[in-house]
Amino acid sequence: IDPFFNPGSFALIGASKSPGKGGNIILRNLLKAGYQGTIHPINPSAGEILGMKAYPKVTDVPGPVDLAMVVIPKSGVPGAIADCAAKGVKSVILSTGGYSDAGESGLAEQNELAAMSRKAGMRLMGPNSIGTINPVLGLATSIVGLEQIRTGGVSLIGQSGVFSSGWGRWIADHQPFGIAKIACIGNKADVNEIDLLEYLADDPQTTTIGMYLEGI
């Protein structure tokens, strides 16, 4: 679970030059938060995004990728997960929706992605996940623009992306307390609240854990 919060390198599959798109907002959040690792924008038609070199595929990135986030249309997701597996990515956040949230056929597709990830030894957070926040590292993968979040001892697990992003933005704006970690688990194809509770229980920075769950 640790690479979801402490990645040395981060790849964004679906990085965009368009300011209003999630693939651009995420990059700006990381830059604003002062992410301490290496950022690799992935876009097949852009050579550079926000001053950072972009790569056509995650397999083209030189060196290891600890955490990848997928923010592309559903049709391209299986190929992106396969590329992450080929690259040896440790952890993947899948933001794309339309899986178990869309019925039985979507659930079957979600199970296929989870099986593909397990076979490759990857952990998958999502689908329908806006990812994680770790203010100490400057990690903020939310698709909602965030101000810098004050560090502290509160960790939050949210199943709803709207809840995680909306409350994350409120915390960033009003700073009622400091944050250790935030995670949005989405549809829970793989990583779930049990994984995160076990991780956060051993996290020396976390003193309090809050959860918003739609199913256990």
PDB file of C-alpha atoms in Angstrom, residues 1-207:
ATOM      1  CA  ILE A   1       0.000   0.000   0.000  1.00  0.00           C
ATOM      2  CA  ASP A   2       2.879   2.386   0.715  1.00  0.00           C
ATOM      3  CA  PRO A   3       3.538   3.349  -2.956  1.00  0.00           C
ATOM      4  CA  PHE A   4       0.043   4.898  -3.049  1.00  0.00           C
ATOM      5  CA  PHE A   5       1.240   7.459  -0.475  1.00  0.00           C
ATOM      6  CA  ASN A   6       5.030   7.571  -0.846  1.00  0.00           C
ATOM      7  CA  PRO A   7       5.914   7.031  -4.510  1.00  0.00           C
ATOM      8  CA  GLY A   8       9.355   8.071  -5.649  1.00  0.00           C
ATOM      9  CA  SER A   9       8.017   8.434  -9.190  1.00  0.00           C
ATOM     10  CA  PHE A  10       4.527   9.125 -10.514  1.00  0.00           C
ATOM     11  CA  ALA A  11       3.152   8.630 -14.035  1.00  0.00           C
ATOM     12  CA  LEU A  12      -0.114  10.229 -15.164  1.00  0.00           C
ATOM     13  CA  ILE A  13      -1.668   8.286 -18.041  1.00  0.00           C
ATOM     14  CA  GLY A  14      -3.983  10.791 -19.685  1.00  0.00           C
ATOM     15  CA  ALA A  15      -1.971  13.922 -18.885  1.00  0.00           C
ATOM     16  CA  SER A  16      -3.365  16.901 -20.761  1.00  0.00           C
ATOM     17  CA  LYS A  17      -2.358  20.374 -21.904  1.00  0.00           C
ATOM     18  CA  SER A  18      -5.966  21.594 -21.496  1.00  0.00           C
ATOM     19  CA  PRO A  19      -6.370  23.499 -18.190  1.00  0.00           C
ATOM     20  CA  GLY A  20      -9.935  22.303 -17.543  1.00  0.00           C
ATOM     21  CA  LYS A  21      -9.223  18.588 -17.846  1.00  0.00           C
ATOM     22  CA  GLY A  22      -8.465  16.268 -14.929  1.00  0.00           C
ATOM     23  CA  GLY A  23      -5.219  15.228 -16.589  1.00  0.00           C
ATOM     24  CA  ASN A  24      -4.021  18.826 -16.301  1.00  0.00           C
ATOM     25  CA  ILE A  25      -5.491  19.654 -12.891  1.00  0.00           C
ATOM     26  CA  ILE A  26      -3.723  16.664 -11.306  1.00  0.00           C
ATOM     27  CA  LEU A  27      -0.355  17.814 -12.626  1.00  0.00           C
ATOM     28  CA  ARG A  28      -0.952  21.359 -11.363  1.00  0.00           C
ATOM     29  CA  ASN A  29      -1.979  20.013  -7.942  1.00  0.00           C
ATOM     30  CA  LEU A  30       1.268  18.043  -7.724  1.00  0.00           C
ATOM     31  CA  LEU A  31       3.367  21.054  -8.725  1.00  0.00           C
ATOM     32  CA  LYS A  32       1.513  23.369  -6.321  1.00  0.00           C
ATOM     33  CA  ALA A  33       1.877  20.867  -3.456  1.00  0.00           C
ATOM     34  CA  GLY A  34       5.605  20.520  -4.153  1.00  0.00           C
ATOM     35  CA  TYR A  35       5.664  16.803  -4.925  1.00  0.00           C
ATOM     36  CA  GLN A  36       9.129  15.549  -4.022  1.00  0.00           C
ATOM     37  CA  GLY A  37       9.289  12.679  -6.513  1.00  0.00           C
ATOM     38  CA  THR A  38       9.562  12.563 -10.304  1.00  0.00           C
ATOM     39  CA  ILE A  39       6.481  13.270 -12.457  1.00  0.00           C
ATOM     40  CA  HIS A  40       6.045  11.587 -15.856  1.00  0.00           C
ATOM     41  CA  PRO A  41       3.111  12.889 -17.954  1.00  0.00           C
ATOM     42  CA  ILE A  42       1.879  10.219 -20.390  1.00  0.00           C
ATOM     43  CA  ASN A  43       0.282  11.480 -23.602  1.00  0.00           C
ATOM     44  CA  PRO A  44       0.848  10.020 -27.096  1.00  0.00           C
ATOM     45  CA  SER A  45       0.602  13.382 -28.864  1.00  0.00           C
ATOM     46  CA  ALA A  46       2.338  15.825 -26.494  1.00  0.00           C
ATOM     47  CA  GLY A  47       6.090  16.208 -26.207  1.00  0.00           C
ATOM     48  CA  GLU A  48       5.907  18.462 -23.153  1.00  0.00           C
ATOM     49  CA  ILE A  49       3.223  19.394 -20.611  1.00  0.00           C
ATOM     50  CA  LEU A  50       3.608  22.172 -18.015  1.00  0.00           C
ATOM     51  CA  GLY A  51       7.351  22.182 -18.644  1.00  0.00           C
ATOM     52  CA  MET A  52       7.713  18.423 -18.089  1.00  0.00           C
ATOM     53  CA  LYS A  53       8.740  15.906 -20.745  1.00  0.00           C
ATOM     54  CA  ALA A  54       5.808  13.738 -21.797  1.00  0.00           C
ATOM     55  CA  TYR A  55       6.021  10.132 -23.000  1.00  0.00           C
ATOM     56  CA  PRO A  56       3.685   8.297 -25.414  1.00  0.00           C
ATOM     57  CA  LYS A  57       3.312   5.276 -23.116  1.00  0.00           C
ATOM     58  CA  VAL A  58       4.306   4.431 -19.550  1.00  0.00           C
ATOM     59  CA  THR A  59       6.616   1.749 -20.943  1.00  0.00           C
ATOM     60  CA  ASP A  60       8.635   4.551 -22.589  1.00  0.00           C
ATOM     61  CA  VAL A  61       9.513   6.139 -19.234  1.00  0.00           C
ATOM     62  CA  PRO A  62      13.175   5.626 -18.301  1.00  0.00           C
ATOM     63  CA  GLY A  63      13.628   4.188 -14.821  1.00  0.00           C
ATOM     64  CA  PRO A  64      11.037   2.780 -12.419  1.00  0.00           C
ATOM     65  CA  VAL A  65       7.463   4.017 -11.911  1.00  0.00           C
ATOM     66  CA  ASP A  66       6.146   3.442  -8.380  1.00  0.00           C
ATOM     67  CA  LEU A  67       2.638   4.845  -8.864  1.00  0.00           C
ATOM     68  CA  ALA A  68       0.582   5.388 -12.020  1.00  0.00           C
ATOM     69  CA  MET A  69      -2.785   7.094 -12.300  1.00  0.00           C
ATOM     70  CA  VAL A  70      -5.115   6.377 -15.230  1.00  0.00           C
ATOM     71  CA  VAL A  71      -7.437   9.216 -16.313  1.00  0.00           C
ATOM     72  CA  ILE A  72      -8.443   8.168 -19.821  1.00  0.00           C
ATOM     73  CA  PRO A  73     -11.705   7.003 -21.470  1.00  0.00           C
ATOM     74  CA  LYS A  74     -12.805   3.484 -20.618  1.00  0.00           C
ATOM     75  CA  SER A  75     -11.917   2.012 -24.013  1.00  0.00           C
ATOM     76  CA  GLY A  76      -8.217   2.653 -23.416  1.00  0.00           C
ATOM     77  CA  VAL A  77      -8.066   1.364 -19.838  1.00  0.00           C
ATOM     78  CA  PRO A  78      -7.227  -2.340 -20.487  1.00  0.00           C
ATOM     79  CA  GLY A  79      -4.279  -1.315 -22.648  1.00  0.00           C
ATOM     80  CA  ALA A  80      -3.079   1.168 -20.037  1.00  0.00           C
ATOM     81  CA  ILE A  81      -3.264  -1.464 -17.265  1.00  0.00           C
ATOM     82  CA  ALA A  82      -1.374  -3.910 -19.499  1.00  0.00           C
ATOM     83  CA  ASP A  83       1.309  -1.251 -20.115  1.00  0.00           C
ATOM     84  CA  CYS A  84       1.631  -0.667 -16.359  1.00  0.00           C
ATOM     85  CA  ALA A  85       2.044  -4.404 -15.832  1.00  0.00           C
ATOM     86  CA  ALA A  86       4.715  -4.570 -18.543  1.00  0.00           C
ATOM     87  CA  LYS A  87       6.527  -1.616 -16.962  1.00  0.00           C
ATOM     88  CA  GLY A  88       6.510  -3.212 -13.506  1.00  0.00           C
ATOM     89  CA  VAL A  89       4.471  -0.444 -11.878  1.00  0.00           C
ATOM     90  CA  LYS A  90       3.800  -1.262  -8.225  1.00  0.00           C
ATOM     91  CA  SER A  91       0.498   0.565  -7.721  1.00  0.00           C
ATOM     92  CA  VAL A  92      -2.204   1.950 -10.021  1.00  0.00           C
ATOM     93  CA  ILE A  93      -5.012   4.446  -9.343  1.00  0.00           C
ATOM     94  CA  LEU A  94      -7.880   4.052 -11.826  1.00  0.00           C
ATOM     95  CA  SER A  95     -10.018   7.187 -12.042  1.00  0.00           C
ATOM     96  CA  THR A  96     -12.210   6.030 -14.936  1.00  0.00           C
ATOM     97  CA  GLY A  97     -15.796   5.016 -14.097  1.00  0.00           C
ATOM     98  CA  GLY A  98     -18.429   2.854 -15.740  1.00  0.00           C
ATOM     99  CA  TYR A  99     -17.558  -0.460 -14.082  1.00  0.00           C
ATOM    100  CA  SER A 100     -19.412  -2.008 -11.120  1.00  0.00           C
ATOM    101  CA  ASP A 101     -21.159   1.362 -10.772  1.00  0.00           C
ATOM    102  CA  ALA A 102     -22.747   0.719 -14.195  1.00  0.00           C
ATOM    103  CA  GLY A 103     -24.159  -2.768 -13.695  1.00  0.00           C
ATOM    104  CA  GLU A 104     -23.275  -6.421 -14.266  1.00  0.00           C
ATOM    105  CA  SER A 105     -21.353  -5.972 -17.522  1.00  0.00           C
ATOM    106  CA  GLY A 106     -19.250  -3.255 -15.915  1.00  0.00           C
ATOM    107  CA  LEU A 107     -18.603  -5.481 -12.913  1.00  0.00           C
ATOM    108  CA  ALA A 108     -17.307  -8.237 -15.211  1.00  0.00           C
ATOM    109  CA  GLU A 109     -14.910  -5.767 -16.855  1.00  0.00           C
ATOM    110  CA  GLN A 110     -13.797  -4.547 -13.430  1.00  0.00           C
ATOM    111  CA  ASN A 111     -13.057  -8.099 -12.310  1.00  0.00           C
ATOM    112  CA  GLU A 112     -10.944  -8.625 -15.432  1.00  0.00           C
ATOM    113  CA  LEU A 113      -8.867  -5.540 -14.625  1.00  0.00           C
ATOM    114  CA  ALA A 114      -8.426  -6.702 -11.032  1.00  0.00           C
ATOM    115  CA  ALA A 115      -7.301 -10.144 -12.211  1.00  0.00           C
ATOM    116  CA  MET A 116      -4.856  -8.572 -14.671  1.00  0.00           C
ATOM    117  CA  SER A 117      -3.407  -6.436 -11.885  1.00  0.00           C
ATOM    118  CA  ARG A 118      -3.096  -9.349  -9.447  1.00  0.00           C
ATOM    119  CA  LYS A 119      -1.342 -11.467 -12.054  1.00  0.00           C
ATOM    120  CA  ALA A 120       1.230  -8.691 -12.522  1.00  0.00           C
ATOM    121  CA  GLY A 121       1.711  -8.196  -8.774  1.00  0.00           C
ATOM    122  CA  MET A 122       0.212  -4.682  -8.916  1.00  0.00           C
ATOM    123  CA  ARG A 123      -2.231  -3.166  -6.435  1.00  0.00           C
ATOM    124  CA  LEU A 124      -5.203  -1.353  -7.971  1.00  0.00           C
ATOM    125  CA  MET A 125      -7.136   1.481  -6.296  1.00  0.00           C
ATOM    126  CA  GLY A 126     -10.506   2.120  -7.936  1.00  0.00           C
ATOM    127  CA  PRO A 127     -12.107   2.235 -10.471  1.00  0.00           C
ATOM    128  CA  ASN A 128     -13.806   5.568  -9.820  1.00  0.00           C
ATOM    129  CA  SER A 129     -10.967   6.696  -7.553  1.00  0.00           C
ATOM    130  CA  ILE A 130      -9.462  10.173  -7.368  1.00  0.00           C
ATOM    131  CA  GLY A 131      -6.494   8.676  -5.592  1.00  0.00           C
ATOM    132  CA  THR A 132      -4.468   9.807  -2.632  1.00  0.00           C
ATOM    133  CA  ILE A 133      -3.099  12.808  -0.773  1.00  0.00           C
ATOM    134  CA  ASN A 134       0.028  12.913   1.383  1.00  0.00           C
ATOM    135  CA  PRO A 135       0.929  16.525   2.295  1.00  0.00           C
ATOM    136  CA  VAL A 136       4.338  15.548   3.729  1.00  0.00           C
ATOM    137  CA  LEU A 137       5.450  14.304   0.290  1.00  0.00           C
ATOM    138  CA  GLY A 138       3.488  16.919  -1.659  1.00  0.00           C
ATOM    139  CA  LEU A 139       1.351  14.180  -3.226  1.00  0.00           C
ATOM    140  CA  ALA A 140      -2.146  15.251  -4.329  1.00  0.00           C
ATOM    141  CA  THR A 141      -3.808  13.319  -7.166  1.00  0.00           C
ATOM    142  CA  SER A 142      -7.274  14.890  -6.848  1.00  0.00           C
ATOM    143  CA  ILE A 143      -9.005  15.965 -10.070  1.00  0.00           C
ATOM    144  CA  VAL A 144     -10.281  19.017  -8.162  1.00  0.00           C
ATOM    145  CA  GLY A 145      -7.931  21.971  -7.787  1.00  0.00           C
ATOM    146  CA  LEU A 146      -6.482  22.086  -4.268  1.00  0.00           C
ATOM    147  CA  GLU A 147      -4.557  24.586  -2.231  1.00  0.00           C
ATOM    148  CA  GLN A 148      -1.731  23.224  -0.086  1.00  0.00           C
ATOM    149  CA  ILE A 149      -2.988  21.123   2.820  1.00  0.00           C
ATOM    150  CA  ARG A 150      -1.556  21.530   6.304  1.00  0.00           C
ATOM    151  CA  THR A 151       0.119  18.400   7.674  1.00  0.00           C
ATOM    152  CA  GLY A 152      -1.185  16.748  10.831  1.00  0.00           C
ATOM    153  CA  GLY A 153      -2.462  13.489  12.274  1.00  0.00           C
ATOM    154  CA  VAL A 154      -5.879  12.965  10.638  1.00  0.00           C
ATOM    155  CA  SER A 155      -6.198  10.316   7.910  1.00  0.00           C
ATOM    156  CA  LEU A 156      -9.369   9.885   5.861  1.00  0.00           C
ATOM    157  CA  ILE A 157     -10.691   7.007   3.761  1.00  0.00           C
ATOM    158  CA  GLY A 158     -13.505   7.963   1.385  1.00  0.00           C
ATOM    159  CA  GLN A 159     -15.381   5.660  -0.961  1.00  0.00           C
ATOM    160  CA  SER A 160     -17.081   8.469  -2.859  1.00  0.00           C
ATOM    161  CA  GLY A 161     -14.902  10.577  -5.144  1.00  0.00           C
ATOM    162  CA  VAL A 162     -17.191  13.564  -4.675  1.00  0.00           C
ATOM    163  CA  PHE A 163     -16.887  13.230  -0.896  1.00  0.00           C
ATOM    164  CA  SER A 164     -13.100  12.853  -0.978  1.00  0.00           C
ATOM    165  CA  SER A 165     -12.479  15.689  -3.416  1.00  0.00           C
ATOM    166  CA  GLY A 166     -15.086  18.044  -1.958  1.00  0.00           C
ATOM    167  CA  TRP A 167     -14.028  17.526   1.626  1.00  0.00           C
ATOM    168  CA  GLY A 168     -10.368  17.579   0.607  1.00  0.00           C
ATOM    169  CA  ARG A 169     -10.901  20.982  -0.983  1.00  0.00           C
ATOM    170  CA  TRP A 170     -12.775  22.258   2.096  1.00  0.00           C
ATOM    171  CA  ILE A 171      -9.906  21.085   4.329  1.00  0.00           C
ATOM    172  CA  ALA A 172      -7.356  22.710   2.016  1.00  0.00           C
ATOM    173  CA  ASP A 173      -9.282  26.006   2.004  1.00  0.00           C
ATOM    174  CA  HIS A 174     -10.231  26.239   5.701  1.00  0.00           C
ATOM    175  CA  GLN A 175      -7.530  24.048   7.337  1.00  0.00           C
ATOM    176  CA  PRO A 176      -9.610  22.979  10.374  1.00  0.00           C
ATOM    177  CA  PHE A 177      -7.020  20.306  11.186  1.00  0.00           C
ATOM    178  CA  GLY A 178      -3.842  18.846   9.716  1.00  0.00           C
ATOM    179  CA  ILE A 179      -3.886  15.853   7.362  1.00  0.00           C
ATOM    180  CA  ALA A 180      -1.653  12.776   7.379  1.00  0.00           C
ATOM    181  CA  LYS A 181      -3.198  10.802   4.480  1.00  0.00           C
ATOM    182  CA  ILE A 182      -6.352  10.823   2.335  1.00  0.00           C
ATOM    183  CA  ALA A 183      -7.446   7.965   0.057  1.00  0.00           C
ATOM    184  CA  CYS A 184     -10.436   7.492  -2.246  1.00  0.00           C
ATOM    185  CA  ILE A 185     -11.075   3.765  -2.739  1.00  0.00           C
ATOM    186  CA  GLY A 186     -13.879   4.072  -5.317  1.00  0.00           C
ATOM    187  CA  ASN A 187     -15.348   0.729  -6.467  1.00  0.00           C
ATOM    188  CA  LYS A 188     -12.832  -1.335  -4.433  1.00  0.00           C
ATOM    189  CA  ALA A 189     -11.862  -3.763  -7.210  1.00  0.00           C
ATOM    190  CA  ASP A 190      -8.717  -4.525  -5.199  1.00  0.00           C
ATOM    191  CA  VAL A 191      -7.628  -2.078  -2.487  1.00  0.00           C
ATOM    192  CA  ASN A 192     -10.349  -1.641   0.135  1.00  0.00           C
ATOM    193  CA  GLU A 193     -10.906  -0.131   3.589  1.00  0.00           C
ATOM    194  CA  ILE A 194      -9.289  -3.146   5.311  1.00  0.00           C
ATOM    195  CA  ASP A 195      -6.025  -2.667   3.398  1.00  0.00           C
ATOM    196  CA  LEU A 196      -5.968   1.022   4.300  1.00  0.00           C
ATOM    197  CA  LEU A 197      -6.908   0.500   7.955  1.00  0.00           C
ATOM    198  CA  GLU A 198      -4.056  -1.993   8.354  1.00  0.00           C
ATOM    199  CA  TYR A 199      -1.651   0.432   6.669  1.00  0.00           C
ATOM    200  CA  LEU A 200      -2.759   3.520   8.592  1.00  0.00           C
ATOM    201  CA  ALA A 201      -2.743   1.682  11.933  1.00  0.00           C
ATOM    202  CA  ASP A 202       1.023   1.304  11.514  1.00  0.00           C
ATOM    203  CA  ASP A 203       1.561   4.822  10.122  1.00  0.00           C
ATOM    204  CA  PRO A 204       3.483   6.834  12.741  1.00  0.00           C
ATOM    205  CA  GLN A 205       2.029  10.118  11.474  1.00  0.00           C
ATOM    206  CA  THR A 206      -1.622   9.015  11.726  1.00  0.00           C
ATOM    207  CA  THR A 207      -3.347   9.616  15.073  1.00  0.00           C
TER     208      THR A 207
END
